[in-house]
Amino acid sequence: MTRPLPFASAFALLLASCSSQIHGEYPWPGGADADQRACDQGESKACVHLGIAATSGYGIALDSERAETAYRRACDLGDLEGCTSLAIHWTGRGIAENERRACGLLVRTCERGGAQACTFAGHCYRGTLGSGAVIQDPRAAIHYFERACTLGDGGACQIAGRSYERGDGIPKDALSAAERYRRGCELGDGSACLALSAMLSNGAGIPQDESAAKHYWDAGCRIIVTEPCVSF
């Protein structure tokens, strides 16, 4: 049985076009026709599958309009992943109105508990989603990264930690940075592990602890490299 793809990244989703090119096999059991029927009958995950496939060319032709229709259907059915995917589908084309609409949907989806929507909402207010059409607000950005971290997005924890460590739009706070890095590492973000290792090794605003630094270095290395790590 083919394993379902993980949630498509923002940048993978931006590959959508009207080309007829197909890049691979349809990755979900039953095929695209079965998912289309299920989507029509109200199964939101089948709609998300179709959207990802039409965006990426997995088993069906690249088709931006079909992808948007599928994501919109999933979102209308209350699927948080579908709403997040729809919002990302609107970005990256240099159309400010679409990007503002996308960020509005991401904020609403975040408020409903969508961790990845919160992360992307953070990027909206950081000016790192699309062409930066939304007014940049560092405090709003950190709010959404923090919420995404709380909801279980390790990458958002790493971004929040870096913001506290560097003072990106907020006061520097080494302890808060270390806490976010630790949470991100526990959630499987290797960069967060390595960042915490560096803080512990250098004693950068927190007590120096070489043993703990090595522990987090090894954890991060295993996640990122997936092979024996270079010695700490």
PDB file of C-alpha atoms in Angstrom:
ATOM      1  CA  MET A   1       0.000   0.000   0.000  1.00  0.00           C
ATOM      2  CA  THR A   2       1.378   3.358  -1.011  1.00  0.00           C
ATOM      3  CA  ARG A   3       1.888   5.670   1.939  1.00  0.00           C
ATOM      4  CA  PRO A   4       0.074   9.016   1.713  1.00  0.00           C
ATOM      5  CA  LEU A   5       2.253  12.046   1.178  1.00  0.00           C
ATOM      6  CA  PRO A   6       2.797  14.358   4.127  1.00  0.00           C
ATOM      7  CA  PHE A   7       1.185  17.779   3.977  1.00  0.00           C
ATOM      8  CA  ALA A   8       2.632  19.518   0.904  1.00  0.00           C
ATOM      9  CA  SER A   9       4.995  22.361   1.701  1.00  0.00           C
ATOM     10  CA  ALA A  10       4.142  25.894   0.728  1.00  0.00           C
ATOM     11  CA  PHE A  11       6.770  25.915  -1.973  1.00  0.00           C
ATOM     12  CA  ALA A  12       5.702  22.578  -3.448  1.00  0.00           C
ATOM     13  CA  LEU A  13       2.155  23.868  -3.662  1.00  0.00           C
ATOM     14  CA  LEU A  14       3.313  26.893  -5.641  1.00  0.00           C
ATOM     15  CA  LEU A  15       4.336  24.627  -8.538  1.00  0.00           C
ATOM     16  CA  ALA A  16       0.756  24.554  -9.825  1.00  0.00           C
ATOM     17  CA  SER A  17       0.248  25.491 -13.464  1.00  0.00           C
ATOM     18  CA  CYS A  18      -2.031  24.747 -16.389  1.00  0.00           C
ATOM     19  CA  SER A  19       0.503  22.368 -17.976  1.00  0.00           C
ATOM     20  CA  SER A  20      -0.569  18.832 -18.835  1.00  0.00           C
ATOM     21  CA  GLN A  21       2.642  17.343 -17.440  1.00  0.00           C
ATOM     22  CA  ILE A  22       2.397  14.384 -15.063  1.00  0.00           C
ATOM     23  CA  HIS A  23       5.282  13.842 -12.649  1.00  0.00           C
ATOM     24  CA  GLY A  24       4.500  10.497 -11.074  1.00  0.00           C
ATOM     25  CA  GLU A  25       1.893   7.993  -9.957  1.00  0.00           C
ATOM     26  CA  TYR A  26      -1.152   8.882  -7.906  1.00  0.00           C
ATOM     27  CA  PRO A  27       0.021   8.096  -4.357  1.00  0.00           C
ATOM     28  CA  TRP A  28      -3.251   7.170  -2.643  1.00  0.00           C
ATOM     29  CA  PRO A  29      -5.118   3.842  -2.831  1.00  0.00           C
ATOM     30  CA  GLY A  30      -8.035   3.647  -5.253  1.00  0.00           C
ATOM     31  CA  GLY A  31      -6.771   6.257  -7.683  1.00  0.00           C
ATOM     32  CA  ALA A  32      -7.863   9.734  -8.655  1.00  0.00           C
ATOM     33  CA  ASP A  33     -11.301   8.706  -9.924  1.00  0.00           C
ATOM     34  CA  ALA A  34     -12.145   7.112  -6.578  1.00  0.00           C
ATOM     35  CA  ASP A  35     -10.976  10.212  -4.711  1.00  0.00           C
ATOM     36  CA  GLN A  36     -12.985  12.435  -7.032  1.00  0.00           C
ATOM     37  CA  ARG A  37     -16.143  10.451  -6.245  1.00  0.00           C
ATOM     38  CA  ALA A  38     -15.355  10.525  -2.519  1.00  0.00           C
ATOM     39  CA  CYS A  39     -14.690  14.252  -2.650  1.00  0.00           C
ATOM     40  CA  ASP A  40     -18.001  14.837  -4.433  1.00  0.00           C
ATOM     41  CA  GLN A  41     -19.677  12.836  -1.664  1.00  0.00           C
ATOM     42  CA  GLY A  42     -18.169  14.995   1.067  1.00  0.00           C
ATOM     43  CA  GLU A  43     -14.954  13.222   2.127  1.00  0.00           C
ATOM     44  CA  SER A  44     -12.643  16.160   2.701  1.00  0.00           C
ATOM     45  CA  LYS A  45      -9.348  14.235   2.733  1.00  0.00           C
ATOM     46  CA  ALA A  46     -10.102  12.878  -0.734  1.00  0.00           C
ATOM     47  CA  CYS A  47     -10.472  16.483  -1.881  1.00  0.00           C
ATOM     48  CA  VAL A  48      -7.109  17.361  -0.330  1.00  0.00           C
ATOM     49  CA  HIS A  49      -5.529  14.391  -2.133  1.00  0.00           C
ATOM     50  CA  LEU A  50      -6.898  15.631  -5.447  1.00  0.00           C
ATOM     51  CA  GLY A  51      -5.659  19.142  -4.770  1.00  0.00           C
ATOM     52  CA  ILE A  52      -2.133  17.980  -3.983  1.00  0.00           C
ATOM     53  CA  ALA A  53      -2.102  15.706  -7.039  1.00  0.00           C
ATOM     54  CA  ALA A  54      -3.351  18.435  -9.369  1.00  0.00           C
ATOM     55  CA  THR A  55      -0.839  20.867  -7.885  1.00  0.00           C
ATOM     56  CA  SER A  56       2.131  18.511  -8.176  1.00  0.00           C
ATOM     57  CA  GLY A  57       1.237  16.277 -11.137  1.00  0.00           C
ATOM     58  CA  TYR A  58       1.025  13.034  -9.162  1.00  0.00           C
ATOM     59  CA  GLY A  59      -0.985  10.695 -11.380  1.00  0.00           C
ATOM     60  CA  ILE A  60      -3.109  13.443 -12.932  1.00  0.00           C
ATOM     61  CA  ALA A  61      -2.291  16.449 -15.087  1.00  0.00           C
ATOM     62  CA  LEU A  62      -1.088  19.617 -13.441  1.00  0.00           C
ATOM     63  CA  ASP A  63      -4.218  21.747 -13.240  1.00  0.00           C
ATOM     64  CA  SER A  64      -4.341  24.875 -11.092  1.00  0.00           C
ATOM     65  CA  GLU A  65      -8.104  25.321 -11.399  1.00  0.00           C
ATOM     66  CA  ARG A  66      -8.822  21.709 -10.447  1.00  0.00           C
ATOM     67  CA  ALA A  67      -6.494  22.020  -7.477  1.00  0.00           C
ATOM     68  CA  GLU A  68      -8.202  25.191  -6.272  1.00  0.00           C
ATOM     69  CA  THR A  69     -11.647  23.620  -6.655  1.00  0.00           C
ATOM     70  CA  ALA A  70     -10.572  20.570  -4.650  1.00  0.00           C
ATOM     71  CA  TYR A  71      -8.952  22.611  -1.882  1.00  0.00           C
ATOM     72  CA  ARG A  72     -11.965  24.911  -1.689  1.00  0.00           C
ATOM     73  CA  ARG A  73     -14.294  21.911  -1.407  1.00  0.00           C
ATOM     74  CA  ALA A  74     -12.164  20.474   1.419  1.00  0.00           C
ATOM     75  CA  CYS A  75     -12.102  23.828   3.187  1.00  0.00           C
ATOM     76  CA  ASP A  76     -15.867  24.232   2.843  1.00  0.00           C
ATOM     77  CA  LEU A  77     -16.187  20.804   4.475  1.00  0.00           C
ATOM     78  CA  GLY A  78     -14.219  22.119   7.474  1.00  0.00           C
ATOM     79  CA  ASP A  79     -10.866  20.499   6.719  1.00  0.00           C
ATOM     80  CA  LEU A  80      -8.027  22.604   8.207  1.00  0.00           C
ATOM     81  CA  GLU A  81      -5.445  21.153   5.830  1.00  0.00           C
ATOM     82  CA  GLY A  82      -7.738  21.955   2.915  1.00  0.00           C
ATOM     83  CA  CYS A  83      -8.107  25.579   4.047  1.00  0.00           C
ATOM     84  CA  THR A  84      -4.358  25.944   4.546  1.00  0.00           C
ATOM     85  CA  SER A  85      -3.665  24.437   1.129  1.00  0.00           C
ATOM     86  CA  LEU A  86      -6.206  26.731  -0.512  1.00  0.00           C
ATOM     87  CA  ALA A  87      -4.593  29.778   1.066  1.00  0.00           C
ATOM     88  CA  ILE A  88      -1.108  28.752  -0.050  1.00  0.00           C
ATOM     89  CA  HIS A  89      -2.448  28.042  -3.526  1.00  0.00           C
ATOM     90  CA  TRP A  90      -3.412  31.724  -3.777  1.00  0.00           C
ATOM     91  CA  THR A  91       0.079  32.999  -2.975  1.00  0.00           C
ATOM     92  CA  GLY A  92       3.268  33.385  -4.948  1.00  0.00           C
ATOM     93  CA  ARG A  93       1.828  34.867  -8.115  1.00  0.00           C
ATOM     94  CA  GLY A  94       2.532  38.500  -7.373  1.00  0.00           C
ATOM     95  CA  ILE A  95      -1.146  39.368  -6.907  1.00  0.00           C
ATOM     96  CA  ALA A  96      -1.428  41.424  -3.731  1.00  0.00           C
ATOM     97  CA  GLU A  97      -5.195  40.943  -3.382  1.00  0.00           C
ATOM     98  CA  ASN A  98      -4.793  37.156  -3.488  1.00  0.00           C
ATOM     99  CA  GLU A  99      -2.018  37.258  -0.920  1.00  0.00           C
ATOM    100  CA  ARG A 100      -4.073  39.367   1.484  1.00  0.00           C
ATOM    101  CA  ARG A 101      -7.000  36.989   1.001  1.00  0.00           C
ATOM    102  CA  ALA A 102      -4.680  34.035   1.619  1.00  0.00           C
ATOM    103  CA  CYS A 103      -3.331  35.532   4.842  1.00  0.00           C
ATOM    104  CA  GLY A 104      -6.842  36.225   6.071  1.00  0.00           C
ATOM    105  CA  LEU A 105      -7.787  32.596   5.507  1.00  0.00           C
ATOM    106  CA  LEU A 106      -4.608  31.400   7.219  1.00  0.00           C
ATOM    107  CA  VAL A 107      -5.370  33.504  10.289  1.00  0.00           C
ATOM    108  CA  ARG A 108      -8.923  32.148  10.465  1.00  0.00           C
ATOM    109  CA  THR A 109      -7.707  28.579  10.027  1.00  0.00           C
ATOM    110  CA  CYS A 110      -5.058  29.117  12.696  1.00  0.00           C
ATOM    111  CA  GLU A 111      -7.735  30.316  15.114  1.00  0.00           C
ATOM    112  CA  ARG A 112      -9.568  27.024  14.493  1.00  0.00           C
ATOM    113  CA  GLY A 113      -6.476  25.047  15.511  1.00  0.00           C
ATOM    114  CA  GLY A 114      -4.548  24.551  12.274  1.00  0.00           C
ATOM    115  CA  ALA A 115      -0.864  24.415  13.276  1.00  0.00           C
ATOM    116  CA  GLN A 116       0.538  24.831   9.773  1.00  0.00           C
ATOM    117  CA  ALA A 117      -1.910  27.628   9.063  1.00  0.00           C
ATOM    118  CA  CYS A 118      -0.472  29.417  12.099  1.00  0.00           C
ATOM    119  CA  THR A 119       3.057  28.957  10.785  1.00  0.00           C
ATOM    120  CA  PHE A 120       2.126  30.393   7.406  1.00  0.00           C
ATOM    121  CA  ALA A 121       0.205  33.212   9.099  1.00  0.00           C
ATOM    122  CA  GLY A 122       3.441  34.010  10.912  1.00  0.00           C
ATOM    123  CA  HIS A 123       5.205  34.202   7.566  1.00  0.00           C
ATOM    124  CA  CYS A 124       2.475  36.535   6.314  1.00  0.00           C
ATOM    125  CA  TYR A 125       3.276  39.061   9.021  1.00  0.00           C
ATOM    126  CA  ARG A 126       6.994  38.434   8.725  1.00  0.00           C
ATOM    127  CA  GLY A 127       6.883  39.319   5.030  1.00  0.00           C
ATOM    128  CA  THR A 128       8.210  35.930   3.960  1.00  0.00           C
ATOM    129  CA  LEU A 129       5.105  34.499   2.289  1.00  0.00           C
ATOM    130  CA  GLY A 130       4.494  35.441  -1.328  1.00  0.00           C
ATOM    131  CA  SER A 131       5.698  38.914  -2.241  1.00  0.00           C
ATOM    132  CA  GLY A 132       5.063  40.394   1.199  1.00  0.00           C
ATOM    133  CA  ALA A 133       1.768  42.102   0.343  1.00  0.00           C
ATOM    134  CA  VAL A 134       0.593  42.012   3.966  1.00  0.00           C
ATOM    135  CA  ILE A 135       1.807  44.781   6.278  1.00  0.00           C
ATOM    136  CA  GLN A 136       4.772  43.405   8.249  1.00  0.00           C
ATOM    137  CA  ASP A 137       4.232  43.170  11.981  1.00  0.00           C
ATOM    138  CA  PRO A 138       6.971  41.314  13.918  1.00  0.00           C
ATOM    139  CA  ARG A 139       4.850  40.966  17.058  1.00  0.00           C
ATOM    140  CA  ALA A 140       1.945  39.492  15.101  1.00  0.00           C
ATOM    141  CA  ALA A 141       4.398  37.153  13.375  1.00  0.00           C
ATOM    142  CA  ILE A 142       5.830  35.841  16.642  1.00  0.00           C
ATOM    143  CA  HIS A 143       2.294  35.405  18.008  1.00  0.00           C
ATOM    144  CA  TYR A 144       1.411  33.041  15.175  1.00  0.00           C
ATOM    145  CA  PHE A 145       4.726  31.173  15.311  1.00  0.00           C
ATOM    146  CA  GLU A 146       4.220  30.712  19.049  1.00  0.00           C
ATOM    147  CA  ARG A 147       0.698  29.391  18.509  1.00  0.00           C
ATOM    148  CA  ALA A 148       1.934  27.001  15.811  1.00  0.00           C
ATOM    149  CA  CYS A 149       4.630  25.798  18.191  1.00  0.00           C
ATOM    150  CA  THR A 150       2.045  25.194  20.915  1.00  0.00           C
ATOM    151  CA  LEU A 151      -0.068  23.251  18.391  1.00  0.00           C
ATOM    152  CA  GLY A 152       2.860  20.986  17.524  1.00  0.00           C
ATOM    153  CA  ASP A 153       4.764  22.474  14.581  1.00  0.00           C
ATOM    154  CA  GLY A 154       8.439  22.002  15.451  1.00  0.00           C
ATOM    155  CA  GLY A 155       9.623  24.262  12.651  1.00  0.00           C
ATOM    156  CA  ALA A 156       7.576  27.127  14.060  1.00  0.00           C
ATOM    157  CA  CYS A 157       9.191  26.553  17.457  1.00  0.00           C
ATOM    158  CA  GLN A 158      12.596  26.925  15.823  1.00  0.00           C
ATOM    159  CA  ILE A 159      11.558  30.194  14.153  1.00  0.00           C
ATOM    160  CA  ALA A 160      10.150  31.517  17.431  1.00  0.00           C
ATOM    161  CA  GLY A 161      13.326  30.520  19.241  1.00  0.00           C
ATOM    162  CA  ARG A 162      15.498  32.303  16.700  1.00  0.00           C
ATOM    163  CA  SER A 163      13.342  35.418  17.015  1.00  0.00           C
ATOM    164  CA  TYR A 164      13.876  35.469  20.782  1.00  0.00           C
ATOM    165  CA  GLU A 165      17.580  34.696  20.453  1.00  0.00           C
ATOM    166  CA  ARG A 166      18.225  37.470  17.917  1.00  0.00           C
ATOM    167  CA  GLY A 167      15.600  39.959  19.039  1.00  0.00           C
ATOM    168  CA  ASP A 168      13.830  40.000  15.686  1.00  0.00           C
ATOM    169  CA  GLY A 169      11.130  42.574  16.382  1.00  0.00           C
ATOM    170  CA  ILE A 170      10.888  41.530  20.031  1.00  0.00           C
ATOM    171  CA  PRO A 171      13.246  41.896  23.025  1.00  0.00           C
ATOM    172  CA  LYS A 172      16.034  39.330  23.187  1.00  0.00           C
ATOM    173  CA  ASP A 173      15.275  36.563  25.668  1.00  0.00           C
ATOM    174  CA  ALA A 174      17.736  33.676  25.815  1.00  0.00           C
ATOM    175  CA  LEU A 175      15.647  31.562  28.185  1.00  0.00           C
ATOM    176  CA  SER A 176      12.567  31.860  25.946  1.00  0.00           C
ATOM    177  CA  ALA A 177      14.726  31.024  22.932  1.00  0.00           C
ATOM    178  CA  ALA A 178      16.067  27.897  24.614  1.00  0.00           C
ATOM    179  CA  GLU A 179      12.575  26.798  25.641  1.00  0.00           C
ATOM    180  CA  ARG A 180      11.290  27.123  22.052  1.00  0.00           C
ATOM    181  CA  TYR A 181      14.306  25.316  20.647  1.00  0.00           C
ATOM    182  CA  ARG A 182      13.822  22.500  23.153  1.00  0.00           C
ATOM    183  CA  ARG A 183      10.155  22.178  22.238  1.00  0.00           C
ATOM    184  CA  GLY A 184      11.010  22.202  18.528  1.00  0.00           C
ATOM    185  CA  CYS A 185      13.629  19.521  19.032  1.00  0.00           C
ATOM    186  CA  GLU A 186      11.172  17.345  20.927  1.00  0.00           C
ATOM    187  CA  LEU A 187       8.782  17.741  17.990  1.00  0.00           C
ATOM    188  CA  GLY A 188      11.445  16.521  15.572  1.00  0.00           C
ATOM    189  CA  ASP A 189      12.936  19.714  14.150  1.00  0.00           C
ATOM    190  CA  GLY A 190      16.665  19.090  13.767  1.00  0.00           C
ATOM    191  CA  SER A 191      17.551  22.759  13.340  1.00  0.00           C
ATOM    192  CA  ALA A 192      15.990  23.508  16.729  1.00  0.00           C
ATOM    193  CA  CYS A 193      18.116  20.772  18.312  1.00  0.00           C
ATOM    194  CA  LEU A 194      21.313  22.197  16.820  1.00  0.00           C
ATOM    195  CA  ALA A 195      20.414  25.758  17.807  1.00  0.00           C
ATOM    196  CA  LEU A 196      19.853  24.683  21.409  1.00  0.00           C
ATOM    197  CA  SER A 197      23.126  22.748  21.328  1.00  0.00           C
ATOM    198  CA  ALA A 198      24.977  25.895  20.274  1.00  0.00           C
ATOM    199  CA  MET A 199      23.389  27.947  23.065  1.00  0.00           C
ATOM    200  CA  LEU A 200      24.293  25.316  25.673  1.00  0.00           C
ATOM    201  CA  SER A 201      27.830  24.964  24.366  1.00  0.00           C
ATOM    202  CA  ASN A 202      28.481  28.702  24.315  1.00  0.00           C
ATOM    203  CA  GLY A 203      26.562  29.563  27.478  1.00  0.00           C
ATOM    204  CA  ALA A 204      24.708  32.148  25.410  1.00  0.00           C
ATOM    205  CA  GLY A 205      22.380  33.625  28.021  1.00  0.00           C
ATOM    206  CA  ILE A 206      21.805  30.243  29.660  1.00  0.00           C
ATOM    207  CA  PRO A 207      24.085  28.076  31.831  1.00  0.00           C
ATOM    208  CA  GLN A 208      26.789  26.340  29.834  1.00  0.00           C
ATOM    209  CA  ASP A 209      26.311  22.569  29.746  1.00  0.00           C
ATOM    210  CA  GLU A 210      28.583  20.579  27.436  1.00  0.00           C
ATOM    211  CA  SER A 211      26.880  17.271  28.181  1.00  0.00           C
ATOM    212  CA  ALA A 212      23.440  18.631  27.261  1.00  0.00           C
ATOM    213  CA  ALA A 213      24.937  20.420  24.264  1.00  0.00           C
ATOM    214  CA  LYS A 214      26.285  17.108  22.929  1.00  0.00           C
ATOM    215  CA  HIS A 215      22.912  15.435  23.542  1.00  0.00           C
ATOM    216  CA  TYR A 216      21.059  18.007  21.444  1.00  0.00           C
ATOM    217  CA  TRP A 217      23.799  18.063  18.797  1.00  0.00           C
ATOM    218  CA  ASP A 218      23.483  14.301  18.358  1.00  0.00           C
ATOM    219  CA  ALA A 219      19.677  14.533  18.283  1.00  0.00           C
ATOM    220  CA  GLY A 220      19.733  17.224  15.623  1.00  0.00           C
ATOM    221  CA  CYS A 221      22.358  15.455  13.565  1.00  0.00           C
ATOM    222  CA  ARG A 222      20.342  12.228  13.563  1.00  0.00           C
ATOM    223  CA  ILE A 223      17.231  14.073  12.387  1.00  0.00           C
ATOM    224  CA  ILE A 224      18.931  16.086   9.651  1.00  0.00           C
ATOM    225  CA  VAL A 225      21.646  13.722   8.432  1.00  0.00           C
ATOM    226  CA  THR A 226      19.965  10.369   9.206  1.00  0.00           C
ATOM    227  CA  GLU A 227      23.365   8.674   9.418  1.00  0.00           C
ATOM    228  CA  PRO A 228      26.217   8.522  11.988  1.00  0.00           C
ATOM    229  CA  CYS A 229      26.912  12.081  13.118  1.00  0.00           C
ATOM    230  CA  VAL A 230      30.153  13.973  13.068  1.00  0.00           C
ATOM    231  CA  SER A 231      31.539  14.094  16.603  1.00  0.00           C
ATOM    232  CA  PHE A 232      30.426  17.040  18.708  1.00  0.00           C
TER     233      PHE A 232
END
